[in-house]
Amino acid sequence: MEEYMEQYEKESLLAAQREDLQKVMDLLFVKEHHARTILIHYRWNVEKVFMVFVEKGNELYAEAGITVKEHDGQSLFQNSSNVTCDICIEEVSAIETTTMDCGHCYCNNCWTEHFIVKINEGQSRRVRCMAEKCNEVCDEGKVKSLVSARDPVLAEKFDCFLLQSYIDDNKKVKWCPSIPHCGNAIRVEDDQYCEVECACGLQFCFNCSAEAHSPCSCLIWELWHKKCMDESETVNWITVNTKPCPHCHKPVEKNGGCNRVRCICGQAFCWICGCDYAWHGTQGHSCVRYKDDYHAVNTEQARTELLRYIHYHNRFQAHIDSLRAEYKLKGTTRYKISFLDAKKTDSMNFSWLFDGLYRLSRSRRILSYSYPLGYYMFGNGLLKDEMPKNIRIMKQNLFEDQQEQLELIVEQLSMCLELPFHEYPEYKFVETKIKIIDLSGIADKCCKRLYECIGNELLGELHQAVHIIAPYRAYGVERASEIPSESSDENAKLVLCKCSDGCGCSHSTNIGAV
C-alpha cells in the first residue's frame, strides 16, 4: 500500500487545520470553538465525527462535552447601565462584561484573570466557563480578545497552543522523536501501524514513536528494549565471568586459582565441569573423562530462561553488529564502481549493485528484529496461554524455518557484495553480477514470506492479545517530502512549544504527512 507524505510549513499547517474546522462547521452549523472542541475530542478525525453524527445525531455534542446554544454575545444586562459581577461582587459598567455561549455573564476583568490562569496551566485548548458546574467551552475569539488587551505575548502563546493541538491531539499527526528535536511532524493518512521516515532521516514507528522495529509489535519491542537496557550488560558479564551453581543455579564468580569453588548456598562444585562434590575432598571426581550425559544435567526454570534470553539476544545483537559493519560496504562499493568506470569506455549501469546493498541492509535489519519477536512469541511468559504447546512448537518450527532461509540468503548476499569483483575478468564479473541480482530478489521474497508467516500464522492466530505490525514494504520506509510554504518569508515557519511544561518557547517546525 502506497503511503501519502507531505511536509508543511506554518501557513500550510494552518490551512490544513482550518480546512478540518471548516468541514465540521459546515456540517454541524457550529462555531469554530465548538468545532475545535469536537475535533479534539475525536482526535481530529473528521470522518469519525461525520460517522458519529449520522449514527447519534445531537448526542455527539454531549459526548464532546459541549452545549450548543444561541446567544447574541451581548451582556444579559445590556439594558442596565451598571451590573454586579457574581465573581468579584463589584459593580461594573454593562459594556465591561462579556457573555459566553452558555449564557453566563461576568466582568471582563474576571474573565481575563480566569483565561490567564488556564492558559498558564496549559488548559488553553479547551478553556471552560468559570461558572459553577458549567463545562461549556469558551469562545476562543473572545478569549484571545480579552487576554491580548492585557498580555499580547500570552495571547500569542494561546494561539500556539490551539495550533499545537492539531499535532498533539491528532491521531494522524505525531512529532518526530529525534533528539535533539528536528522540529518536524509527520501526518499519516491511512494506517497508524506503519513506519515512517522524517525529513531529518530518522525512521520510527508511527504508532509508538520508538525506532522502526517491524516485524516486532509495539508491545513486544517495548518489552524487549526494556529487558535489553536492564539486562544485556549484566547478562554479558555473567556469561563471561560466572558459572551456575549445580544446586541453586545462581551464578558464581571464581575469585581464586583453585578450581574448587563454593556457592553462597553452601554447595561446592568443580569450576571446570560444573559437577558438585563434597567440599572436604575430591574423591571420586574427575574432569578428564568424557561423559555422555554431561549435557543432560537438569536445570531449573531460571537457568533455562537465562540461557534462552542469551540465545535470542546474542543473535539479535550479532545481526545488529553486522548491519553496522556493512555500512562500510557503501564506501568500498563506490571505489569499486570508480575502478570499473575507469576500465570501461562505455558508461555502465550499477543500479543492481545499489539495490543489492539496500536489500542487504533491509533484510539484515528485519532478520535482527525477528529475534525479539521469537523470544516473546514462543516463551513461557507474554503469550504462553494463547495456543496449546503442540501448536506452539509447530508454529515455532515454521517461523524458524523462515528465519533460517532468510539468514542463509543474507549471508550469501553479504559475502558476494564483499568480493573484489571489480578485479575479476569479464566472465567472472558477469557471474557475480547475476548472483547478486538473484540473491537480492530472493532476499526480498524471503522477507515478504517471513512477514506473511508472522502476520497470518503467528500474530493472526492470537485470541486474547492484539499485536499488529507495520506491513512489509519492499523498498522500505518512504520519506516525507517537503511542501514549500505559500509565503516566501524564510522566517515564517511554525512556532510551537514542544516542552512538556508548556513554557511557550519557540521551535521552528514543519509537518509532514504519510
Short mmCIF file of C-alpha atoms in Angstrom, two decimals:
data_model
loop_
_atom_site.label_atom_id
_atom_site.label_comp_id
_atom_site.label_asym_id
_atom_site.label_seq_id
_atom_site.Cartn_x
_atom_site.Cartn_y
_atom_site.Cartn_z
CA MET A 1 0.00 0.00 0.00
CA GLU A 2 1.41 3.35 -1.08
CA GLU A 3 1.55 5.93 1.70
CA TYR A 4 0.97 9.65 1.29
CA MET A 5 3.63 12.01 2.66
CA GLU A 6 3.87 15.78 2.84
CA GLN A 7 5.96 18.38 4.59
CA TYR A 8 4.28 21.60 5.74
CA GLU A 9 5.38 24.98 6.98
CA LYS A 10 3.29 27.35 9.10
CA GLU A 11 0.83 28.65 6.53
CA SER A 12 0.15 25.19 5.10
CA LEU A 13 -0.39 23.72 8.56
CA LEU A 14 -2.80 26.50 9.50
CA ALA A 15 -4.65 25.92 6.23
CA ALA A 16 -4.91 22.17 6.93
CA GLN A 17 -6.28 22.84 10.40
CA ARG A 18 -8.74 25.44 9.12
CA GLU A 19 -9.90 23.04 6.43
CA ASP A 20 -10.80 20.39 9.03
CA LEU A 21 -12.50 23.00 11.21
CA GLN A 22 -14.49 24.33 8.28
CA LYS A 23 -15.72 20.86 7.32
CA VAL A 24 -17.18 20.33 10.79
CA MET A 25 -18.57 23.87 10.98
CA ASP A 26 -20.34 23.41 7.64
CA LEU A 27 -21.76 20.01 8.57
CA LEU A 28 -22.92 20.76 12.11
CA PHE A 29 -23.58 24.51 11.77
CA VAL A 30 -21.49 25.27 14.86
CA LYS A 31 -18.99 27.97 15.73
CA GLU A 32 -15.25 27.47 15.33
CA HIS A 33 -14.50 26.86 19.03
CA HIS A 34 -17.23 24.21 19.19
CA ALA A 35 -15.87 22.59 16.04
CA ARG A 36 -12.40 22.58 17.59
CA THR A 37 -13.70 21.02 20.82
CA ILE A 38 -15.47 18.29 18.87
CA LEU A 39 -12.38 17.56 16.75
CA ILE A 40 -10.09 17.47 19.79
CA HIS A 41 -12.49 15.01 21.46
CA TYR A 42 -12.37 12.78 18.38
CA ARG A 43 -8.63 13.27 17.89
CA TRP A 44 -9.08 15.42 14.76
CA ASN A 45 -10.68 12.54 12.89
CA VAL A 46 -13.16 14.33 10.64
CA GLU A 47 -14.50 11.08 9.19
CA LYS A 48 -15.30 9.76 12.66
CA VAL A 49 -17.14 12.98 13.54
CA PHE A 50 -19.31 12.54 10.46
CA MET A 51 -20.00 8.89 11.30
CA VAL A 52 -20.96 9.64 14.92
CA PHE A 53 -23.22 12.48 13.81
CA VAL A 54 -25.02 10.20 11.33
CA GLU A 55 -25.45 7.47 13.97
CA LYS A 56 -26.23 9.55 17.06
CA GLY A 57 -27.23 12.98 15.86
CA ASN A 58 -27.15 15.65 18.56
CA GLU A 59 -25.76 13.16 21.12
CA LEU A 60 -22.39 13.97 19.54
CA TYR A 61 -22.37 17.34 21.32
CA ALA A 62 -22.89 15.80 24.76
CA GLU A 63 -20.16 13.21 24.16
CA ALA A 64 -17.75 16.01 23.23
CA GLY A 65 -18.76 17.94 26.35
CA ILE A 66 -20.40 20.96 24.73
CA THR A 67 -23.85 22.52 24.75
CA VAL A 68 -24.78 24.39 21.62
CA LYS A 69 -26.91 27.41 22.45
CA GLU A 70 -27.61 30.57 20.55
CA HIS A 71 -26.71 33.91 22.14
CA ASP A 72 -26.03 37.25 20.54
CA GLY A 73 -22.83 37.69 22.51
CA GLN A 74 -24.12 40.80 24.29
CA SER A 75 -24.46 41.14 28.03
CA LEU A 76 -27.70 39.94 29.52
CA PHE A 77 -27.76 43.24 31.34
CA GLN A 78 -27.37 45.39 28.24
CA ASN A 79 -30.40 47.48 29.22
CA SER A 80 -28.76 48.37 32.52
CA SER A 81 -26.00 50.91 32.83
CA ASN A 82 -24.27 49.12 35.72
CA VAL A 83 -24.34 45.48 36.82
CA THR A 84 -22.86 43.45 39.66
CA CYS A 85 -20.39 40.70 38.67
CA ASP A 86 -21.19 37.47 40.53
CA ILE A 87 -17.49 36.57 40.72
CA CYS A 88 -15.84 39.67 42.20
CA ILE A 89 -19.09 41.13 43.62
CA GLU A 90 -18.23 44.52 42.19
CA GLU A 91 -20.43 46.89 40.24
CA VAL A 92 -19.18 47.46 36.71
CA SER A 93 -20.47 49.05 33.55
CA ALA A 94 -22.54 46.74 31.35
CA ILE A 95 -20.23 47.35 28.41
CA GLU A 96 -17.35 45.94 30.50
CA THR A 97 -18.98 42.50 30.71
CA THR A 98 -18.85 39.53 28.33
CA THR A 99 -21.43 36.79 27.82
CA MET A 100 -20.36 33.34 26.66
CA ASP A 101 -22.47 30.98 24.54
CA CYS A 102 -23.70 29.23 27.67
CA GLY A 103 -25.32 32.49 28.78
CA HIS A 104 -23.05 33.22 31.76
CA CYS A 105 -22.03 36.86 32.01
CA TYR A 106 -19.20 38.27 34.14
CA CYS A 107 -16.98 41.29 34.07
CA ASN A 108 -14.12 41.38 31.60
CA ASN A 109 -11.54 41.58 34.38
CA CYS A 110 -12.70 38.30 35.97
CA TRP A 111 -12.88 36.60 32.58
CA THR A 112 -9.36 37.80 31.76
CA GLU A 113 -7.93 36.57 35.07
CA HIS A 114 -9.63 33.20 34.52
CA PHE A 115 -8.26 32.85 31.00
CA ILE A 116 -4.72 33.82 32.02
CA VAL A 117 -4.69 31.18 34.76
CA LYS A 118 -5.99 28.49 32.42
CA ILE A 119 -3.51 29.34 29.65
CA ASN A 120 -0.60 29.28 32.10
CA GLU A 121 -1.84 25.92 33.42
CA GLY A 122 -1.74 24.51 29.88
CA GLN A 123 -5.54 24.17 29.57
CA SER A 124 -5.88 26.66 26.74
CA ARG A 125 -7.10 24.12 24.19
CA ARG A 126 -10.48 23.88 25.90
CA VAL A 127 -10.98 26.76 28.36
CA ARG A 128 -14.18 26.10 30.28
CA CYS A 129 -16.64 28.63 31.61
CA MET A 130 -15.88 29.63 35.20
CA ALA A 131 -19.48 29.31 36.35
CA GLU A 132 -20.07 26.52 38.85
CA LYS A 133 -20.97 23.18 37.23
CA CYS A 134 -20.73 24.70 33.74
CA ASN A 135 -18.46 22.82 31.36
CA GLU A 136 -19.15 24.95 28.31
CA VAL A 137 -16.05 25.74 26.23
CA CYS A 138 -15.44 29.46 25.93
CA ASP A 139 -15.34 31.17 22.56
CA GLU A 140 -11.64 31.29 21.66
CA GLY A 141 -12.14 34.58 19.82
CA LYS A 142 -13.39 36.21 22.99
CA VAL A 143 -10.60 34.58 24.99
CA LYS A 144 -7.93 35.97 22.68
CA SER A 145 -9.55 39.42 22.57
CA LEU A 146 -9.66 39.78 26.35
CA VAL A 147 -6.20 38.31 27.01
CA SER A 148 -4.46 40.30 24.26
CA ALA A 149 -5.71 43.55 25.78
CA ARG A 150 -3.67 42.79 28.91
CA ASP A 151 -0.90 40.44 27.74
CA PRO A 152 -0.28 40.24 23.96
CA VAL A 153 2.54 37.72 24.41
CA LEU A 154 0.26 35.36 26.30
CA ALA A 155 -2.37 35.77 23.59
CA GLU A 156 0.19 34.60 21.01
CA LYS A 157 1.00 31.67 23.25
CA PHE A 158 -2.72 30.86 23.33
CA ASP A 159 -2.76 30.81 19.51
CA CYS A 160 0.27 28.50 19.51
CA PHE A 161 -1.46 26.07 21.87
CA LEU A 162 -4.54 25.97 19.65
CA LEU A 163 -2.40 25.18 16.62
CA GLN A 164 -0.29 22.70 18.55
CA SER A 165 -3.40 20.72 19.45
CA TYR A 166 -3.62 19.82 15.77
CA ILE A 167 -0.48 17.76 16.34
CA ASP A 168 -0.71 16.69 19.98
CA ASP A 169 -4.40 15.69 19.88
CA ASN A 170 -4.41 14.33 16.35
CA LYS A 171 -4.12 10.55 15.93
CA LYS A 172 -2.89 11.08 12.37
CA VAL A 173 -0.11 13.51 13.29
CA LYS A 174 2.92 12.98 15.53
CA TRP A 175 6.13 14.75 16.34
CA CYS A 176 9.33 13.26 15.03
CA PRO A 177 11.02 11.73 18.13
CA SER A 178 14.51 12.83 17.04
CA ILE A 179 16.92 14.07 19.71
CA PRO A 180 17.63 16.95 19.50
CA HIS A 181 14.19 17.66 18.11
CA CYS A 182 14.30 18.45 14.40
CA GLY A 183 11.08 20.47 14.53
CA ASN A 184 9.18 18.18 12.15
CA ALA A 185 5.88 16.37 12.49
CA ILE A 186 4.51 13.55 10.34
CA ARG A 187 0.92 13.05 9.23
CA VAL A 188 -0.38 9.60 8.26
CA GLU A 189 -3.46 9.43 6.08
CA ASP A 190 -4.16 5.72 6.34
CA ASP A 191 -2.83 3.11 8.77
CA GLN A 192 -1.28 4.32 12.03
CA TYR A 193 0.59 0.99 12.30
CA CYS A 194 3.31 1.97 9.88
CA GLU A 195 6.93 3.04 9.85
CA VAL A 196 7.81 6.49 8.59
CA GLU A 197 10.94 8.44 7.81
CA CYS A 198 11.17 12.09 8.75
CA ALA A 199 12.89 14.62 6.51
CA CYS A 200 15.70 14.66 9.11
CA GLY A 201 16.44 11.00 8.22
CA LEU A 202 15.08 9.32 11.37
CA GLN A 203 12.93 6.25 10.78
CA PHE A 204 10.43 5.48 13.53
CA CYS A 205 7.22 3.60 14.29
CA PHE A 206 4.30 6.00 13.95
CA ASN A 207 2.17 4.13 16.49
CA CYS A 208 4.59 4.13 19.45
CA SER A 209 7.23 6.69 18.30
CA ALA A 210 10.02 4.20 19.02
CA GLU A 211 12.63 3.31 16.42
CA ALA A 212 11.37 1.33 13.45
CA HIS A 213 11.03 -2.20 14.84
CA SER A 214 8.95 -4.36 12.49
CA PRO A 215 8.37 -7.29 12.40
CA CYS A 216 8.01 -6.75 16.17
CA SER A 217 4.75 -5.40 17.51
CA CYS A 218 4.97 -2.23 19.61
CA LEU A 219 4.40 -4.06 22.90
CA ILE A 220 6.95 -6.77 22.14
CA TRP A 221 9.56 -4.20 21.13
CA GLU A 222 8.89 -2.14 24.27
CA LEU A 223 9.37 -5.21 26.47
CA TRP A 224 12.49 -6.30 24.59
CA HIS A 225 14.07 -2.85 24.63
CA LYS A 226 13.47 -2.52 28.37
CA LYS A 227 14.83 -6.00 29.00
CA CYS A 228 17.97 -5.32 26.97
CA MET A 229 18.54 -1.99 28.70
CA ASP A 230 18.14 -3.63 32.09
CA GLU A 231 19.89 -6.92 31.48
CA SER A 232 22.13 -7.01 28.42
CA GLU A 233 25.32 -5.74 30.08
CA THR A 234 24.64 -7.87 33.13
CA VAL A 235 23.99 -10.94 31.01
CA ASN A 236 27.18 -10.38 29.01
CA TRP A 237 29.24 -10.10 32.18
CA ILE A 238 27.55 -13.13 33.77
CA THR A 239 28.15 -15.22 30.65
CA VAL A 240 31.86 -14.41 30.58
CA ASN A 241 32.72 -14.36 34.28
CA THR A 242 30.42 -16.77 36.11
CA LYS A 243 29.13 -20.34 36.09
CA PRO A 244 25.89 -21.66 37.58
CA CYS A 245 25.80 -23.47 40.90
CA PRO A 246 24.57 -27.06 40.31
CA HIS A 247 22.37 -26.82 43.41
CA CYS A 248 20.64 -23.39 43.34
CA HIS A 249 21.66 -22.41 39.77
CA LYS A 250 22.73 -18.94 40.83
CA PRO A 251 25.77 -17.51 39.01
CA VAL A 252 29.05 -17.95 40.89
CA GLU A 253 32.26 -15.98 40.30
CA LYS A 254 35.66 -17.59 40.92
CA ASN A 255 37.95 -15.32 42.97
CA GLY A 256 40.99 -17.57 43.32
CA GLY A 257 43.17 -20.05 41.46
CA CYS A 258 41.63 -23.22 42.86
CA ASN A 259 39.01 -24.82 40.63
CA ARG A 260 37.03 -25.96 43.65
CA VAL A 261 34.52 -23.18 44.23
CA ARG A 262 31.75 -22.75 46.76
CA CYS A 263 28.39 -21.07 46.25
CA ILE A 264 26.78 -18.93 48.95
CA CYS A 265 24.19 -21.68 49.33
CA GLY A 266 27.00 -23.93 50.61
CA GLN A 267 27.29 -26.17 47.56
CA ALA A 268 30.82 -26.92 46.39
CA PHE A 269 31.42 -27.77 42.73
CA CYS A 270 34.12 -28.01 40.10
CA TRP A 271 34.69 -24.82 38.11
CA ILE A 272 35.82 -26.78 35.03
CA CYS A 273 32.99 -29.27 34.58
CA GLY A 274 30.33 -27.96 36.96
CA CYS A 275 29.93 -31.23 38.86
CA ASP A 276 29.23 -31.00 42.57
CA TYR A 277 31.27 -32.75 45.26
CA ALA A 278 31.92 -32.58 48.98
CA TRP A 279 33.97 -29.56 49.98
CA HIS A 280 36.34 -31.63 52.14
CA GLY A 281 37.74 -33.67 49.26
CA THR A 282 37.69 -34.67 45.58
CA GLN A 283 37.38 -38.43 45.94
CA GLY A 284 35.51 -39.97 43.03
CA HIS A 285 35.64 -36.78 40.96
CA SER A 286 37.41 -36.45 37.63
CA CYS A 287 37.23 -33.79 34.90
CA VAL A 288 39.34 -35.64 32.37
CA ARG A 289 36.80 -38.34 31.50
CA TYR A 290 34.18 -37.60 28.86
CA LYS A 291 30.62 -38.45 29.93
CA ASP A 292 27.74 -38.93 27.50
CA ASP A 293 25.24 -37.49 29.95
CA TYR A 294 27.17 -34.27 30.59
CA HIS A 295 24.62 -32.13 28.74
CA ALA A 296 21.66 -33.93 30.32
CA VAL A 297 22.03 -32.12 33.61
CA ASN A 298 18.65 -30.98 34.82
CA THR A 299 18.39 -27.22 35.25
CA GLU A 300 15.70 -25.12 36.85
CA GLN A 301 13.48 -22.63 35.06
CA ALA A 302 15.59 -19.61 35.93
CA ARG A 303 18.67 -21.11 34.34
CA THR A 304 16.69 -22.17 31.27
CA GLU A 305 15.21 -18.71 30.81
CA LEU A 306 18.62 -17.10 31.18
CA LEU A 307 20.11 -19.33 28.51
CA ARG A 308 17.10 -18.73 26.29
CA TYR A 309 17.44 -14.97 26.59
CA ILE A 310 21.17 -15.18 25.86
CA HIS A 311 20.39 -17.23 22.73
CA TYR A 312 17.99 -14.66 21.30
CA HIS A 313 19.93 -11.62 22.49
CA ASN A 314 23.22 -12.82 21.04
CA ARG A 315 21.67 -13.41 17.62
CA PHE A 316 19.80 -10.13 17.70
CA GLN A 317 22.97 -8.27 18.62
CA ALA A 318 25.10 -10.20 16.12
CA HIS A 319 22.93 -9.08 13.20
CA ILE A 320 22.80 -5.51 14.52
CA ASP A 321 26.61 -5.52 14.67
CA SER A 322 26.80 -6.96 11.15
CA LEU A 323 24.41 -4.26 9.95
CA ARG A 324 26.68 -1.55 11.34
CA ALA A 325 29.78 -3.18 9.88
CA GLU A 326 28.14 -3.50 6.47
CA TYR A 327 27.60 0.26 6.30
CA LYS A 328 31.27 0.36 5.27
CA LEU A 329 30.32 -1.51 2.10
CA LYS A 330 28.92 1.73 0.68
CA GLY A 331 32.39 3.26 0.68
CA THR A 332 34.12 0.23 -0.78
CA THR A 333 31.35 -0.11 -3.38
CA ARG A 334 31.92 3.45 -4.58
CA TYR A 335 35.60 2.63 -5.01
CA LYS A 336 34.75 -0.49 -7.00
CA ILE A 337 32.39 1.48 -9.23
CA SER A 338 35.02 4.15 -9.91
CA PHE A 339 37.51 1.38 -10.69
CA LEU A 340 35.07 -0.29 -13.11
CA ASP A 341 34.24 3.04 -14.76
CA ALA A 342 37.93 3.62 -15.40
CA LYS A 343 38.23 0.22 -17.06
CA LYS A 344 35.21 0.64 -19.35
CA THR A 345 34.95 3.07 -22.22
CA ASP A 346 31.11 2.94 -22.12
CA SER A 347 29.13 4.02 -19.07
CA MET A 348 27.73 1.13 -17.00
CA ASN A 349 24.51 0.86 -15.01
CA PHE A 350 25.24 -0.07 -11.40
CA SER A 351 21.66 0.07 -10.09
CA TRP A 352 21.83 -3.67 -9.42
CA LEU A 353 24.73 -3.06 -7.06
CA PHE A 354 22.98 -0.33 -5.09
CA ASP A 355 19.84 -2.44 -4.96
CA GLY A 356 21.89 -5.31 -3.55
CA LEU A 357 23.35 -3.06 -0.86
CA TYR A 358 19.92 -1.79 0.11
CA ARG A 359 18.41 -5.27 0.08
CA LEU A 360 21.22 -6.49 2.34
CA SER A 361 20.71 -3.78 4.97
CA ARG A 362 16.92 -4.04 4.80
CA SER A 363 16.93 -7.84 5.11
CA ARG A 364 19.56 -7.82 7.85
CA ARG A 365 17.50 -5.38 9.88
CA ILE A 366 14.32 -7.43 9.50
CA LEU A 367 16.21 -10.56 10.48
CA SER A 368 17.63 -8.97 13.63
CA TYR A 369 14.23 -7.68 14.79
CA SER A 370 12.64 -11.09 14.25
CA TYR A 371 14.56 -12.48 17.25
CA PRO A 372 12.80 -10.36 19.91
CA LEU A 373 9.51 -11.50 18.37
CA GLY A 374 10.59 -15.14 18.62
CA TYR A 375 11.70 -14.68 22.22
CA TYR A 376 8.28 -13.49 23.41
CA MET A 377 6.18 -15.46 20.94
CA PHE A 378 7.40 -18.90 21.99
CA GLY A 379 8.42 -18.36 25.61
CA ASN A 380 6.56 -19.10 28.80
CA GLY A 381 5.68 -15.50 29.53
CA LEU A 382 3.74 -12.99 27.45
CA LEU A 383 1.88 -15.29 25.01
CA LYS A 384 2.15 -18.72 26.61
CA ASP A 385 -1.63 -19.10 27.05
CA GLU A 386 -2.50 -18.12 23.50
CA MET A 387 -2.08 -21.58 21.98
CA PRO A 388 -1.52 -25.21 23.05
CA LYS A 389 2.06 -26.39 23.46
CA ASN A 390 1.99 -28.70 20.44
CA ILE A 391 0.63 -25.93 18.21
CA ARG A 392 3.19 -23.51 19.57
CA ILE A 393 6.03 -25.93 18.75
CA MET A 394 4.70 -26.36 15.23
CA LYS A 395 4.42 -22.58 14.74
CA GLN A 396 7.91 -22.11 16.16
CA ASN A 397 9.37 -24.59 13.69
CA LEU A 398 7.61 -22.84 10.82
CA PHE A 399 8.86 -19.43 11.99
CA GLU A 400 12.42 -20.61 12.49
CA ASP A 401 12.44 -22.23 9.05
CA GLN A 402 11.61 -18.84 7.55
CA GLN A 403 14.28 -17.20 9.70
CA GLU A 404 16.85 -19.77 8.63
CA GLN A 405 16.12 -19.31 4.93
CA LEU A 406 16.39 -15.54 5.20
CA GLU A 407 19.60 -15.76 7.23
CA LEU A 408 21.18 -18.05 4.64
CA ILE A 409 20.36 -15.66 1.77
CA VAL A 410 21.50 -12.61 3.75
CA GLU A 411 24.90 -14.14 4.49
CA GLN A 412 25.36 -15.21 0.88
CA LEU A 413 24.45 -11.73 -0.37
CA SER A 414 26.81 -10.12 2.12
CA MET A 415 29.62 -12.39 1.00
CA CYS A 416 29.04 -11.62 -2.69
CA LEU A 417 28.98 -7.86 -2.13
CA GLU A 418 32.29 -8.05 -0.29
CA LEU A 419 34.01 -9.89 -3.15
CA PRO A 420 36.65 -7.97 -5.16
CA PHE A 421 34.53 -8.36 -8.31
CA HIS A 422 35.96 -5.14 -9.76
CA GLU A 423 39.20 -7.06 -10.30
CA TYR A 424 37.55 -10.09 -11.90
CA PRO A 425 37.77 -10.93 -15.60
CA GLU A 426 34.66 -10.18 -17.64
CA TYR A 427 33.03 -13.61 -17.45
CA LYS A 428 33.51 -13.91 -13.68
CA PHE A 429 32.29 -10.34 -13.12
CA VAL A 430 29.08 -11.11 -15.03
CA GLU A 431 28.56 -14.29 -12.98
CA THR A 432 28.92 -12.33 -9.75
CA LYS A 433 26.57 -9.61 -11.00
CA ILE A 434 23.88 -12.18 -11.89
CA LYS A 435 24.31 -13.86 -8.50
CA ILE A 436 23.90 -10.55 -6.63
CA ILE A 437 20.77 -9.73 -8.65
CA ASP A 438 19.31 -13.20 -7.97
CA LEU A 439 20.12 -13.09 -4.25
CA SER A 440 18.61 -9.61 -3.94
CA GLY A 441 15.35 -10.86 -5.43
CA ILE A 442 15.33 -13.97 -3.24
CA ALA A 443 16.02 -11.87 -0.13
CA ASP A 444 13.01 -9.69 -0.93
CA LYS A 445 10.79 -12.77 -1.30
CA CYS A 446 12.12 -14.29 1.94
CA CYS A 447 11.37 -11.07 3.84
CA LYS A 448 7.87 -10.99 2.42
CA ARG A 449 7.25 -14.65 3.36
CA LEU A 450 8.57 -14.01 6.88
CA TYR A 451 6.15 -11.10 7.32
CA GLU A 452 3.28 -13.23 5.99
CA CYS A 453 4.21 -16.02 8.41
CA ILE A 454 4.29 -13.60 11.34
CA GLY A 455 1.10 -11.78 10.39
CA ASN A 456 -1.00 -14.79 9.42
CA GLU A 457 0.39 -17.83 11.23
CA LEU A 458 1.59 -16.21 14.48
CA LEU A 459 0.03 -12.88 15.42
CA GLY A 460 -3.08 -13.53 13.36
CA GLU A 461 -3.84 -16.66 15.42
CA LEU A 462 -3.82 -14.89 18.79
CA HIS A 463 -7.16 -14.80 20.61
CA GLN A 464 -6.60 -12.70 23.73
CA ALA A 465 -3.80 -10.28 22.85
CA VAL A 466 -3.78 -7.96 19.83
CA HIS A 467 -0.39 -7.43 18.21
CA ILE A 468 -0.23 -5.52 14.93
CA ILE A 469 2.95 -4.97 12.94
CA ALA A 470 3.77 -2.49 10.21
CA PRO A 471 3.23 -4.02 6.74
CA TYR A 472 6.22 -5.13 4.72
CA ARG A 473 7.40 -2.62 2.14
CA ALA A 474 9.83 -3.94 -0.45
CA TYR A 475 11.60 -0.59 -0.74
CA GLY A 476 11.46 0.31 2.92
CA VAL A 477 10.12 3.40 4.59
CA GLU A 478 9.05 6.24 2.35
CA ARG A 479 10.48 9.61 3.27
CA ALA A 480 8.27 12.63 3.91
CA SER A 481 8.59 15.26 1.20
CA GLU A 482 8.57 18.95 2.00
CA ILE A 483 5.88 21.18 0.56
CA PRO A 484 7.02 24.81 0.26
CA SER A 485 5.04 27.39 2.16
CA GLU A 486 2.79 29.77 0.29
CA SER A 487 4.75 32.56 1.90
CA SER A 488 8.19 33.46 0.56
CA ASP A 489 9.31 34.59 4.01
CA GLU A 490 12.08 32.25 5.12
CA ASN A 491 11.34 33.04 8.77
CA ALA A 492 7.63 32.22 8.51
CA LYS A 493 7.93 28.74 9.94
CA LEU A 494 5.59 27.31 12.51
CA VAL A 495 6.38 28.31 16.09
CA LEU A 496 5.17 25.79 18.64
CA CYS A 497 6.10 24.73 22.14
CA LYS A 498 7.35 21.13 22.35
CA CYS A 499 8.31 21.34 26.02
CA SER A 500 6.35 19.23 28.48
CA ASP A 501 5.73 22.17 30.79
CA GLY A 502 4.21 24.29 28.04
CA CYS A 503 6.74 27.06 28.59
CA GLY A 504 5.85 28.84 25.38
CA CYS A 505 9.36 28.68 23.91
CA SER A 506 9.75 28.75 20.15
CA HIS A 507 10.62 25.90 17.79
CA SER A 508 10.93 26.13 14.04
CA THR A 509 8.59 23.37 12.96
CA ASN A 510 7.44 21.55 9.85
CA ILE A 511 4.76 18.94 9.49
CA GLY A 512 4.80 16.06 7.04
CA ALA A 513 2.17 13.55 6.09
CA VAL A 514 2.45 9.88 5.24
#
